Coordinates of C-alpha atoms in Angstrom, one line a residue:
Chain K
M222 CA -14.0 21.3 51.6
P223 CA -11.2 19.8 49.6
E224 CA -9.0 21.5 47.1
N225 CA -9.5 21.0 43.4
Q226 CA -13.1 21.4 43.2
S227 CA -15.3 22.6 40.4
H228 CA -19.0 22.9 40.2
I229 CA -20.2 21.5 37.0
G230 CA -23.8 22.1 36.0
V231 CA -25.6 20.5 33.2
A232 CA -27.5 22.9 31.1
P233 CA -30.4 21.6 29.1
S234 CA -28.7 22.0 25.8
S235 CA -25.1 21.5 26.5
I236 CA -22.9 19.2 28.4
A237 CA -20.2 21.4 29.7
A238 CA -16.8 20.9 30.9
R239 CA -14.3 18.2 31.5
P240 CA -13.5 16.7 34.8
S241 CA -10.8 18.3 36.8
E242 CA -7.6 16.4 37.0
T243 CA -7.0 15.7 40.6
A244 CA -4.7 13.6 42.8
V245 CA -6.2 10.3 43.8
T246 CA -6.1 11.2 47.5
S247 CA -8.2 14.3 47.2
L248 CA -11.9 14.3 46.9
P249 CA -12.7 16.3 43.8
W250 CA -16.0 17.6 42.6
V251 CA -16.3 15.8 39.4
D252 CA -18.2 16.0 36.3
P253 CA -21.2 13.7 36.6
S254 CA -22.1 13.9 32.9
T255 CA -19.5 12.7 30.6
R256 CA -16.4 11.1 31.8
S257 CA -15.4 8.5 34.2
R258 CA -14.5 10.1 37.5
R259 CA -12.4 7.1 38.2
R260 CA -9.2 6.9 36.3
A261 CA -10.1 3.8 34.5
N262 CA -7.0 2.0 33.4
Y263 CA -7.4 3.1 29.8
A264 CA -4.7 1.1 28.0
S265 CA -5.3 -2.0 30.0
L266 CA -9.0 -1.8 29.3
I267 CA -8.6 -1.6 25.6
L268 CA -6.2 -4.5 25.6
Q269 CA -8.3 -6.6 27.9
F270 CA -11.5 -6.0 26.0
A271 CA -9.8 -6.9 22.7
L272 CA -7.9 -9.9 23.9
K273 CA -11.0 -11.3 25.7
D274 CA -13.2 -10.7 22.7
F275 CA -10.6 -12.5 20.6
K276 CA -10.5 -15.4 23.1
V277 CA -14.3 -15.6 23.5
R278 CA -14.8 -15.7 19.8
Y279 CA -12.8 -18.9 19.4
T280 CA -14.0 -20.8 22.5
H281 CA -16.1 -23.8 21.6
S282 CA -14.3 -24.3 18.4
V283 CA -11.8 -27.1 17.8
L284 CA -9.5 -25.2 15.6
G285 CA -9.6 -22.0 17.7
Y286 CA -7.4 -19.2 16.6
T287 CA -6.6 -21.0 13.4
W288 CA -10.0 -19.9 12.1
S289 CA -8.7 -16.3 11.8
V290 CA -6.2 -17.7 9.2
I291 CA -8.4 -20.4 7.6
N292 CA -11.1 -17.9 6.8
P293 CA -9.2 -15.5 4.5
V294 CA -7.2 -18.3 3.0
I295 CA -10.3 -20.1 1.9
F296 CA -11.7 -16.9 0.4
F297 CA -8.4 -16.2 -1.2
G298 CA -8.5 -19.7 -2.8
L299 CA -12.1 -19.2 -3.9
Y300 CA -11.4 -15.8 -5.5
Y301 CA -8.3 -17.1 -7.1
I302 CA -10.1 -20.0 -8.8
V303 CA -12.9 -17.8 -10.0
A304 CA -10.7 -14.9 -11.1
T305 CA -8.1 -16.9 -13.0
N306 CA -10.2 -19.8 -14.4
F307 CA -13.6 -18.2 -15.0
L308 CA -13.0 -14.6 -15.4
K309 CA -9.6 -15.0 -17.0
V310 CA -8.1 -12.2 -15.0
E311 CA -4.5 -11.6 -16.1
I312 CA -2.5 -9.7 -13.6
P313 CA 1.2 -10.3 -12.9
S314 CA 2.0 -11.8 -9.5
Y315 CA -1.7 -12.4 -9.0
P316 CA -1.5 -14.7 -5.9
A317 CA 0.4 -12.1 -3.9
F318 CA -1.7 -9.3 -5.4
L319 CA -4.9 -11.1 -4.4
L320 CA -3.9 -12.2 -0.9
L321 CA -2.7 -8.8 0.0
S322 CA -5.9 -7.2 -1.2
V323 CA -8.1 -9.8 0.6
V324 CA -6.1 -9.4 3.9
L325 CA -6.4 -5.6 3.8
W326 CA -10.1 -5.7 2.9
N327 CA -10.7 -8.2 5.6
F328 CA -9.2 -5.9 8.2
F329 CA -11.3 -3.0 7.0
F330 CA -14.4 -5.2 6.8
E331 CA -14.0 -6.8 10.2
G332 CA -12.7 -3.6 11.9
S333 CA -15.5 -1.4 10.7
S334 CA -18.3 -3.8 11.2
R335 CA -17.2 -4.7 14.7
G336 CA -16.4 -1.1 15.4
V337 CA -19.8 0.2 14.2
G338 CA -21.6 -2.4 16.3
S339 CA -19.3 -2.1 19.4
L340 CA -21.3 0.2 21.6
L341 CA -24.4 -1.9 21.1
A342 CA -22.5 -5.1 21.6
R343 CA -21.2 -3.9 24.9
A344 CA -24.5 -2.4 26.0
D345 CA -24.5 -4.6 29.1
V346 CA -21.4 -3.0 30.5
L347 CA -21.9 0.5 29.1
S348 CA -25.3 0.9 30.5
K349 CA -24.3 -0.2 34.0
M350 CA -20.8 1.0 34.5
V351 CA -19.0 4.3 34.2
M352 CA -16.1 4.0 31.8
P353 CA -14.7 5.8 28.8
R354 CA -17.1 4.6 26.1
E355 CA -14.6 5.0 23.2
V356 CA -12.7 2.1 24.8
V357 CA -15.0 -0.5 23.3
V358 CA -14.6 1.0 19.8
Y359 CA -10.8 1.0 20.1
S360 CA -10.8 -2.6 21.3
A361 CA -13.1 -3.7 18.5
L362 CA -10.5 -2.4 16.1
L363 CA -7.7 -3.9 18.0
S364 CA -9.4 -7.2 18.0
A365 CA -9.7 -7.0 14.2
G366 CA -6.0 -5.9 14.2
L367 CA -4.9 -9.2 15.9
T368 CA -6.5 -11.2 13.1
F369 CA -4.8 -8.8 10.6
V370 CA -1.4 -9.4 12.1
I371 CA -1.8 -13.1 11.9
N372 CA -3.0 -12.8 8.3
L373 CA 0.1 -10.7 7.5
V374 CA 2.3 -13.5 8.6
V375 CA 0.5 -15.8 6.1
L376 CA 0.9 -13.1 3.5
M377 CA 4.7 -12.9 4.1
V378 CA 4.9 -16.7 3.8
L379 CA 3.2 -16.4 0.4
L380 CA 5.4 -13.6 -0.8
W381 CA 8.4 -15.6 0.2
G382 CA 7.0 -18.8 -1.4
T383 CA 6.2 -17.0 -4.7
G384 CA 9.6 -15.5 -4.8
T385 CA 8.4 -11.9 -4.5
E386 CA 11.3 -9.8 -3.4
L387 CA 10.7 -6.9 -1.1
T388 CA 12.3 -3.7 -2.1
I389 CA 12.8 -0.4 -0.2
A390 CA 9.4 0.6 -1.5
A391 CA 7.9 -1.8 1.1
L392 CA 8.6 0.8 3.7
W393 CA 5.5 2.6 2.5
F394 CA 3.3 -0.3 3.5
P395 CA 3.2 0.4 7.2
L396 CA 2.2 4.0 6.5
L397 CA -0.6 2.8 4.3
V398 CA -1.7 0.5 7.0
L399 CA -1.8 3.4 9.4
D400 CA -4.0 5.3 6.9
L401 CA -6.3 2.2 6.8
V402 CA -6.4 2.1 10.6
A403 CA -7.3 5.9 10.8
L404 CA -10.0 5.4 8.2
T405 CA -11.5 2.4 9.9
L406 CA -11.4 4.0 13.3
G407 CA -12.9 7.2 11.9
I408 CA -15.9 5.3 10.4
S409 CA -16.4 3.3 13.6
L410 CA -16.4 6.4 15.8
L411 CA -18.7 8.2 13.4
L412 CA -21.3 5.5 13.0
S413 CA -21.3 3.6 16.3
P414 CA -23.1 6.2 18.4
I415 CA -25.6 6.8 15.6
Y416 CA -26.2 3.0 15.3
V417 CA -27.2 2.9 19.0
R418 CA -30.1 5.3 18.2
F419 CA -30.9 4.1 14.7
H420 CA -30.4 0.5 14.0
D421 CA -30.8 1.2 10.3
I422 CA -27.1 2.2 10.3
G423 CA -26.2 -1.5 10.8
Y424 CA -28.1 -2.6 7.7
L425 CA -26.8 0.3 5.7
W426 CA -23.2 -0.3 6.6
N427 CA -23.6 -4.0 5.7
I428 CA -24.8 -3.0 2.3
A429 CA -22.1 -0.4 1.9
L430 CA -19.5 -3.1 2.6
Q431 CA -21.1 -5.4 0.0
V432 CA -21.1 -2.7 -2.5
G433 CA -17.6 -1.7 -1.5
F434 CA -16.3 -5.2 -2.0
W435 CA -17.2 -5.1 -5.7
M436 CA -16.5 -1.5 -6.3
T437 CA -13.0 -1.7 -4.8
P438 CA -10.3 -3.3 -6.9
I439 CA -9.8 -6.3 -4.8
L440 CA -10.2 -9.2 -7.3
Y441 CA -9.3 -7.0 -10.2
S442 CA -6.8 -4.3 -10.8
E443 CA -7.6 -0.6 -11.1
L444 CA -6.4 -0.9 -14.7
N445 CA -9.3 -3.2 -15.4
V446 CA -11.6 -0.3 -14.7
P447 CA -12.5 1.7 -17.8
E448 CA -11.2 5.3 -17.8
D449 CA -14.7 6.7 -17.5
W450 CA -15.2 4.8 -14.3
R451 CA -11.9 5.2 -12.7
W452 CA -13.0 8.1 -10.6
I453 CA -14.8 5.5 -8.5
V454 CA -11.5 4.0 -7.6
W455 CA -9.8 7.3 -6.8
W456 CA -12.6 8.6 -4.6
N457 CA -12.6 5.4 -2.6
P458 CA -10.1 5.7 0.2
V459 CA -9.8 1.9 0.7
A460 CA -9.2 1.4 -3.0
R461 CA -6.4 4.0 -2.9
I462 CA -4.8 2.3 0.0
L463 CA -5.1 -1.1 -1.7
V464 CA -3.6 0.1 -5.0
D465 CA -0.7 1.7 -3.3
S466 CA 0.0 -1.2 -1.0
R467 CA 0.2 -3.5 -4.0
R468 CA 2.6 -1.2 -5.6
S469 CA 4.9 -1.0 -2.6
L470 CA 4.7 -4.7 -1.5
V471 CA 4.0 -6.8 -4.5
Y472 CA 5.6 -4.8 -7.4
G473 CA 8.3 -3.0 -5.4
T474 CA 7.5 0.5 -6.8
F475 CA 7.0 3.7 -5.0
P476 CA 3.3 4.6 -4.8
G477 CA 3.8 8.3 -5.4
L478 CA 3.9 11.0 -2.8
R479 CA 1.0 13.1 -4.0
G480 CA -1.4 10.2 -4.0
F481 CA -0.2 9.1 -0.6
V482 CA -0.7 12.6 0.9
I483 CA -4.2 12.8 -0.5
T484 CA -5.1 9.3 0.9
T485 CA -3.6 10.3 4.3
V486 CA -5.5 13.6 4.4
Y487 CA -8.7 11.8 3.4
S488 CA -8.3 9.3 6.2
I489 CA -7.4 11.8 8.8
V490 CA -10.3 14.0 7.9
I491 CA -12.7 11.1 8.4
L492 CA -11.0 10.3 11.7
I493 CA -11.4 13.8 12.9
V494 CA -15.1 13.9 11.9
G495 CA -15.5 10.6 13.7
V496 CA -13.9 11.8 16.9
L497 CA -16.0 15.0 16.9
V498 CA -19.3 13.2 16.3
F499 CA -18.4 10.6 18.9
K500 CA -17.6 13.2 21.5
R501 CA -20.9 15.0 20.9
L502 CA -23.1 12.0 21.0
Q503 CA -21.5 9.7 23.5
A504 CA -23.0 11.3 26.6
K505 CA -26.5 10.4 25.4
V506 CA -25.6 6.9 24.4
A507 CA -26.7 5.3 27.7
D508 CA -30.3 6.6 27.1
Y509 CA -30.7 4.3 24.2
L510 CA -28.7 1.2 25.2
Chain J
M498 CA -20.0 17.3 57.7
A499 CA -19.6 18.0 54.0
S500 CA -22.1 16.8 51.5
V501 CA -20.7 14.3 49.0
I502 CA -23.7 14.2 46.7
E503 CA -25.7 17.2 46.0
M504 CA -28.5 17.2 43.4
R505 CA -30.5 20.3 42.5
D506 CA -33.7 20.2 40.5
V507 CA -32.7 17.2 38.4
H508 CA -35.1 16.3 35.6
K509 CA -34.8 13.3 33.3
T510 CA -37.3 12.3 30.6
F511 CA -37.0 9.3 28.4
Q512 CA -38.6 9.0 25.0
I513 CA -39.9 5.5 24.5
P514 CA -41.2 4.5 21.1
H515 CA -44.8 3.2 21.4
E516 CA -44.4 0.2 19.2
V517 CA -41.6 -2.1 18.7
H518 CA -41.4 -3.5 15.2
T519 CA -40.3 -7.1 15.3
T520 CA -41.4 -8.3 11.9
L521 CA -40.3 -7.1 8.5
A522 CA -43.8 -6.3 7.5
E523 CA -44.4 -4.2 10.6
R524 CA -41.2 -2.4 9.9
I525 CA -42.2 -1.6 6.3
L526 CA -45.7 -0.5 7.3
S527 CA -44.2 1.7 10.0
I528 CA -42.3 3.7 7.5
L529 CA -45.6 5.1 6.4
R530 CA -46.6 6.5 9.7
P531 CA -44.3 8.4 12.0
T532 CA -43.3 6.6 15.2
S533 CA -45.0 8.1 18.2
Y534 CA -43.0 8.4 21.4
E535 CA -44.2 8.2 25.0
R536 CA -42.5 10.7 27.2
L537 CA -41.7 9.1 30.4
E538 CA -40.7 11.6 33.1
A539 CA -38.5 9.5 35.2
L540 CA -37.4 12.4 37.5
R541 CA -39.2 15.6 38.0
G542 CA -37.1 18.1 39.8
V543 CA -35.3 16.0 42.4
S544 CA -33.1 17.9 44.9
L545 CA -31.2 16.1 47.6
S546 CA -28.0 16.2 49.5
I547 CA -26.1 13.3 51.0
E548 CA -23.5 13.8 53.7
Q549 CA -20.2 12.0 54.0
G550 CA -20.5 8.8 56.0
E551 CA -24.2 8.6 55.6
F552 CA -25.9 5.3 54.7
V553 CA -28.9 6.3 52.7
G554 CA -31.7 4.1 51.5
L555 CA -33.9 4.9 48.5
I556 CA -37.3 3.4 48.5
G557 CA -40.4 3.7 46.3
R558 CA -42.5 1.6 44.0
N559 CA -41.1 0.2 40.7
G560 CA -40.7 2.9 38.2
S561 CA -40.6 5.7 40.8
G562 CA -37.2 6.9 39.5
K563 CA -34.8 5.3 42.1
S564 CA -32.6 3.6 39.5
T565 CA -32.5 6.5 37.2
L566 CA -31.4 8.7 40.0
L567 CA -28.6 6.2 40.9
K568 CA -27.5 6.2 37.2
I569 CA -27.4 10.0 37.2
M570 CA -25.3 10.0 40.4
A571 CA -23.0 7.5 38.8
G572 CA -22.6 9.6 35.7
L573 CA -24.1 7.1 33.3
L574 CA -27.1 9.3 32.4
V575 CA -27.0 13.0 31.8
P576 CA -29.9 14.9 33.4
D577 CA -32.0 17.0 31.1
R578 CA -32.0 19.8 33.6
G579 CA -30.5 20.5 36.9
T580 CA -27.1 19.8 38.5
C581 CA -25.5 16.9 40.3
R582 CA -22.3 17.5 42.2
I583 CA -20.3 14.6 43.4
R584 CA -17.3 14.8 45.7
G585 CA -15.1 11.8 46.0
S586 CA -14.5 8.6 44.0
M587 CA -17.4 6.5 43.3
C588 CA -18.2 2.9 42.7
E589 CA -21.5 1.7 41.3
L590 CA -22.9 -1.8 41.4
L591 CA -26.1 -1.5 39.5
E592 CA -26.7 -5.0 38.5
L593 CA -25.4 -8.3 39.6
G594 CA -22.5 -9.8 37.7
L595 CA -22.5 -6.9 35.4
G596 CA -20.0 -6.8 32.6
F597 CA -19.1 -10.3 33.5
N598 CA -18.5 -12.5 30.6
P599 CA -19.7 -16.1 31.1
E600 CA -17.1 -17.5 28.8
L601 CA -14.1 -16.1 30.7
T602 CA -12.7 -17.3 34.0
V603 CA -13.5 -15.8 37.4
R604 CA -10.1 -14.2 37.6
E605 CA -10.3 -12.8 34.0
N606 CA -13.6 -11.3 34.8
V607 CA -12.5 -9.7 38.0
A608 CA -9.4 -8.3 36.2
L609 CA -11.6 -6.7 33.5
Y610 CA -13.9 -5.2 36.1
A611 CA -10.9 -4.0 38.0
S612 CA -9.6 -2.1 35.0
I613 CA -13.0 -0.4 34.7
L614 CA -12.9 0.5 38.4
G615 CA -9.4 1.7 38.1
Y616 CA -7.6 -0.2 40.8
P617 CA -4.3 1.3 41.5
R618 CA -1.7 -0.5 39.3
S619 CA 0.7 -1.2 42.1
Q620 CA -2.0 -3.1 44.0
L621 CA -3.8 -4.6 41.0
D622 CA -2.9 -8.2 41.6
A623 CA -3.3 -8.1 45.3
R624 CA -6.7 -6.6 45.1
I625 CA -7.9 -9.0 42.4
E626 CA -6.9 -11.9 44.7
G627 CA -8.5 -10.1 47.6
A628 CA -11.8 -9.8 45.8
I629 CA -11.8 -13.4 44.8
S630 CA -11.0 -14.6 48.3
Y631 CA -13.5 -12.2 49.9
A632 CA -16.2 -13.8 47.6
D633 CA -15.0 -17.2 48.8
L634 CA -14.2 -18.3 45.3
D635 CA -10.5 -19.2 45.5
R636 CA -11.2 -22.7 44.4
F637 CA -13.1 -21.5 41.4
K638 CA -10.5 -18.9 40.3
D639 CA -9.8 -20.5 36.9
V640 CA -13.3 -21.8 36.3
K641 CA -15.5 -20.2 33.6
L642 CA -17.9 -17.8 35.1
K643 CA -20.9 -19.5 33.6
S644 CA -20.5 -22.5 35.9
L645 CA -21.1 -20.4 39.0
S646 CA -24.4 -19.8 40.6
T647 CA -26.3 -16.5 40.5
G648 CA -25.4 -16.0 44.2
M649 CA -21.8 -16.4 43.5
H650 CA -22.0 -13.8 40.7
I651 CA -23.3 -11.2 43.0
R652 CA -20.9 -12.1 45.7
L653 CA -18.0 -11.7 43.2
G654 CA -19.5 -8.4 41.9
F655 CA -19.8 -7.0 45.4
A656 CA -16.4 -8.1 46.5
T657 CA -14.8 -6.6 43.4
A658 CA -16.6 -3.3 44.0
L659 CA -15.5 -3.2 47.6
Q660 CA -11.9 -3.6 46.6
A661 CA -12.2 -0.4 44.5
D662 CA -12.2 1.3 47.9
A663 CA -14.3 4.2 46.6
D664 CA -15.5 7.0 48.8
I665 CA -19.1 6.5 47.7
L666 CA -20.8 3.2 46.9
L667 CA -24.0 3.1 44.9
L668 CA -25.8 -0.2 45.2
D669 CA -29.0 -1.3 43.4
E670 CA -30.8 -4.2 44.9
I671 CA -27.8 -6.2 45.7
L672 CA -29.2 -7.8 48.8
A673 CA -32.1 -9.4 47.0
V674 CA -30.2 -12.2 45.4
G675 CA -27.8 -13.5 48.1
D676 CA -28.6 -16.1 50.7
G677 CA -28.8 -15.2 54.4
E678 CA -25.1 -15.8 55.0
F679 CA -24.1 -13.4 52.1
Q680 CA -26.5 -10.8 53.3
E681 CA -24.9 -10.9 56.7
R682 CA -21.5 -10.6 55.1
C683 CA -22.8 -7.6 53.1
I684 CA -24.1 -5.9 56.2
E685 CA -20.9 -6.6 58.0
S686 CA -19.0 -4.9 55.1
F687 CA -21.4 -2.0 55.2
R688 CA -20.6 -1.4 58.8
E689 CA -16.9 -1.6 58.1
Q690 CA -17.3 0.9 55.2
K691 CA -19.2 3.2 57.5
R692 CA -16.5 3.0 60.2
R693 CA -14.1 4.2 57.5
G694 CA -16.2 7.2 56.7
K695 CA -17.5 5.9 53.4
T696 CA -20.9 6.9 52.0
I697 CA -23.4 4.3 50.8
V698 CA -26.5 4.8 48.7
L699 CA -28.7 1.7 48.5
V700 CA -31.8 1.0 46.5
S701 CA -33.8 -1.8 48.0
H702 CA -37.3 -3.2 48.3
D703 CA -36.3 -5.1 51.4
L704 CA -37.7 -2.7 54.0
T705 CA -36.3 -4.7 56.9
H706 CA -32.8 -4.2 55.7
I707 CA -33.4 -0.6 55.0
E708 CA -34.8 0.0 58.5
D709 CA -31.9 -1.9 60.2
F710 CA -29.0 -0.2 58.4
C711 CA -29.9 3.1 56.9
D712 CA -29.3 6.3 58.7
R713 CA -31.8 8.0 56.5
V714 CA -34.4 7.0 54.0
I715 CA -35.6 8.9 51.0
L716 CA -39.0 8.0 49.6
F717 CA -39.7 8.4 45.9
N718 CA -43.0 8.5 44.1
E719 CA -43.5 9.2 40.4
G720 CA -40.1 10.8 39.9
E721 CA -40.2 13.1 42.9
V722 CA -38.8 13.0 46.5
I723 CA -41.9 12.9 48.7
D724 CA -40.3 12.3 52.0
S725 CA -37.0 12.0 53.7
G726 CA -35.9 11.3 57.2
V727 CA -35.4 8.5 59.8
P728 CA -36.1 5.0 58.6
E729 CA -39.1 4.1 60.8
A730 CA -41.1 7.3 59.8
I731 CA -40.4 7.1 56.1
I732 CA -41.1 3.4 55.9
S733 CA -44.4 3.8 57.6
H734 CA -45.2 6.6 55.2
Y735 CA -44.3 4.3 52.3
R736 CA -46.6 1.6 53.7
D737 CA -49.4 4.1 54.0
L738 CA -48.8 5.1 50.4
L739 CA -48.9 1.5 49.3
S740 CA -52.1 0.7 51.1
D741 CA -53.7 3.9 49.8
M742 CA -52.9 2.7 46.3
R743 CA -54.4 -0.7 46.9
R744 CA -57.5 1.0 48.2
V745 CA -57.8 3.2 45.2
K746 CA -57.3 0.3 42.9
R747 CA -60.0 -1.8 44.7
Q748 CA -62.5 1.0 44.6
A749 CA -61.7 1.6 40.9
G750 CA -62.0 -2.1 40.2

């Protein structure tokens, strides 16, 4: 018998143990329950799934990748017309304010809806092939991230065009984006395995996003929200990230350390909960795919 | 010889909802009454052991638990009870063209599959090319997968799986789709795998192939192993079982 062996049993209630790490040449006893016994090429898998998803999405369209720019730009234009002409919103540097908010919200929207649906969307592969299942969640997020990066370029052009000057405070922005990524990933990891079992999660999350769009200061400023209602803004992690991003990028002021720490802790806690729930539920996922 | 797959007392039960609500009205009405589930015992205490270098065929009627067993071996499903020990690297081919995206090219699809199978990085490109040429699809390398025929899909899947060079191959009904020439190719590769000490577990309804190429056959019925041994004996047992069933059915009808 080869070295590096471990006998892993599966008790009725618990799925025990991780696979033993072994050299490729040896023949290890491996965990049949949870993980890939093959060392799937993790990074390349995430990248390939994301790039291919991105590519497939835009085949059969004349404008192709341009759609990932056209879409937010059209909504930006629409919101701009409605907000400035109909609702008479008066916010300084409103175009930059609005586009930044739309781009960030778009990433959260796309990332979380793709992320939450990712396990089910890849049911064909996941129910037939052994691979680390979290890969599809990461790649859904990465795919939304590609759109986000393209949109950021458009945003930068707009900032430059409107003469918005970046200050040192802009250095906060990448950190806030990281918070948003952690938050989106946490929600995706938390809800995607539950969605496989209960499709209601999909409907609920859709509604949550609709409600979120209006309850988050995207079109309006947090200052438009009456004092009595402002707790809604501060309890909403996406709103916190949006408000601070606008301060750092559009208005060139430091967002404030305390608020940033709270936002970060908030996002990381959601991410940790997501990881734990995903770890617990992922082994059973194939039963319902 | 050492056993590479060892299962002890494996149980697996699925819960299948009795009704599927397709319309909104049904969905709303169904809130009022609890959904009832059918317990489907796919495997009821299966124990078996497969030696290194063996070519084992799993036979049995539809729904007898063969595919569930294969999925547990692969690590896709977790048994409710019991243990499954696997020694060695494994490659499963449970459905033709699986994971293959019709909108991507042949090469892109193989590359994706290769990442799942964990081809060694140093040989990645060589093996991808190897798989494509083994499947005789060199000319179609940059063609979208959807323009290929079903037979070509399975050929590509099989070729890609072979390139993973795993110690154990799990195959579910892959011979059923290919044409005669492909089946011969498959069988030739099976022989080659066997020479190299690889283990193959094959689920098939094609009893001729099972008889010709398996060292040992395991017969399943209603989630249990009911017989195991040399192909001729087990296949005739299976035929008896089938004709018994037909007789029972006729008498009942």
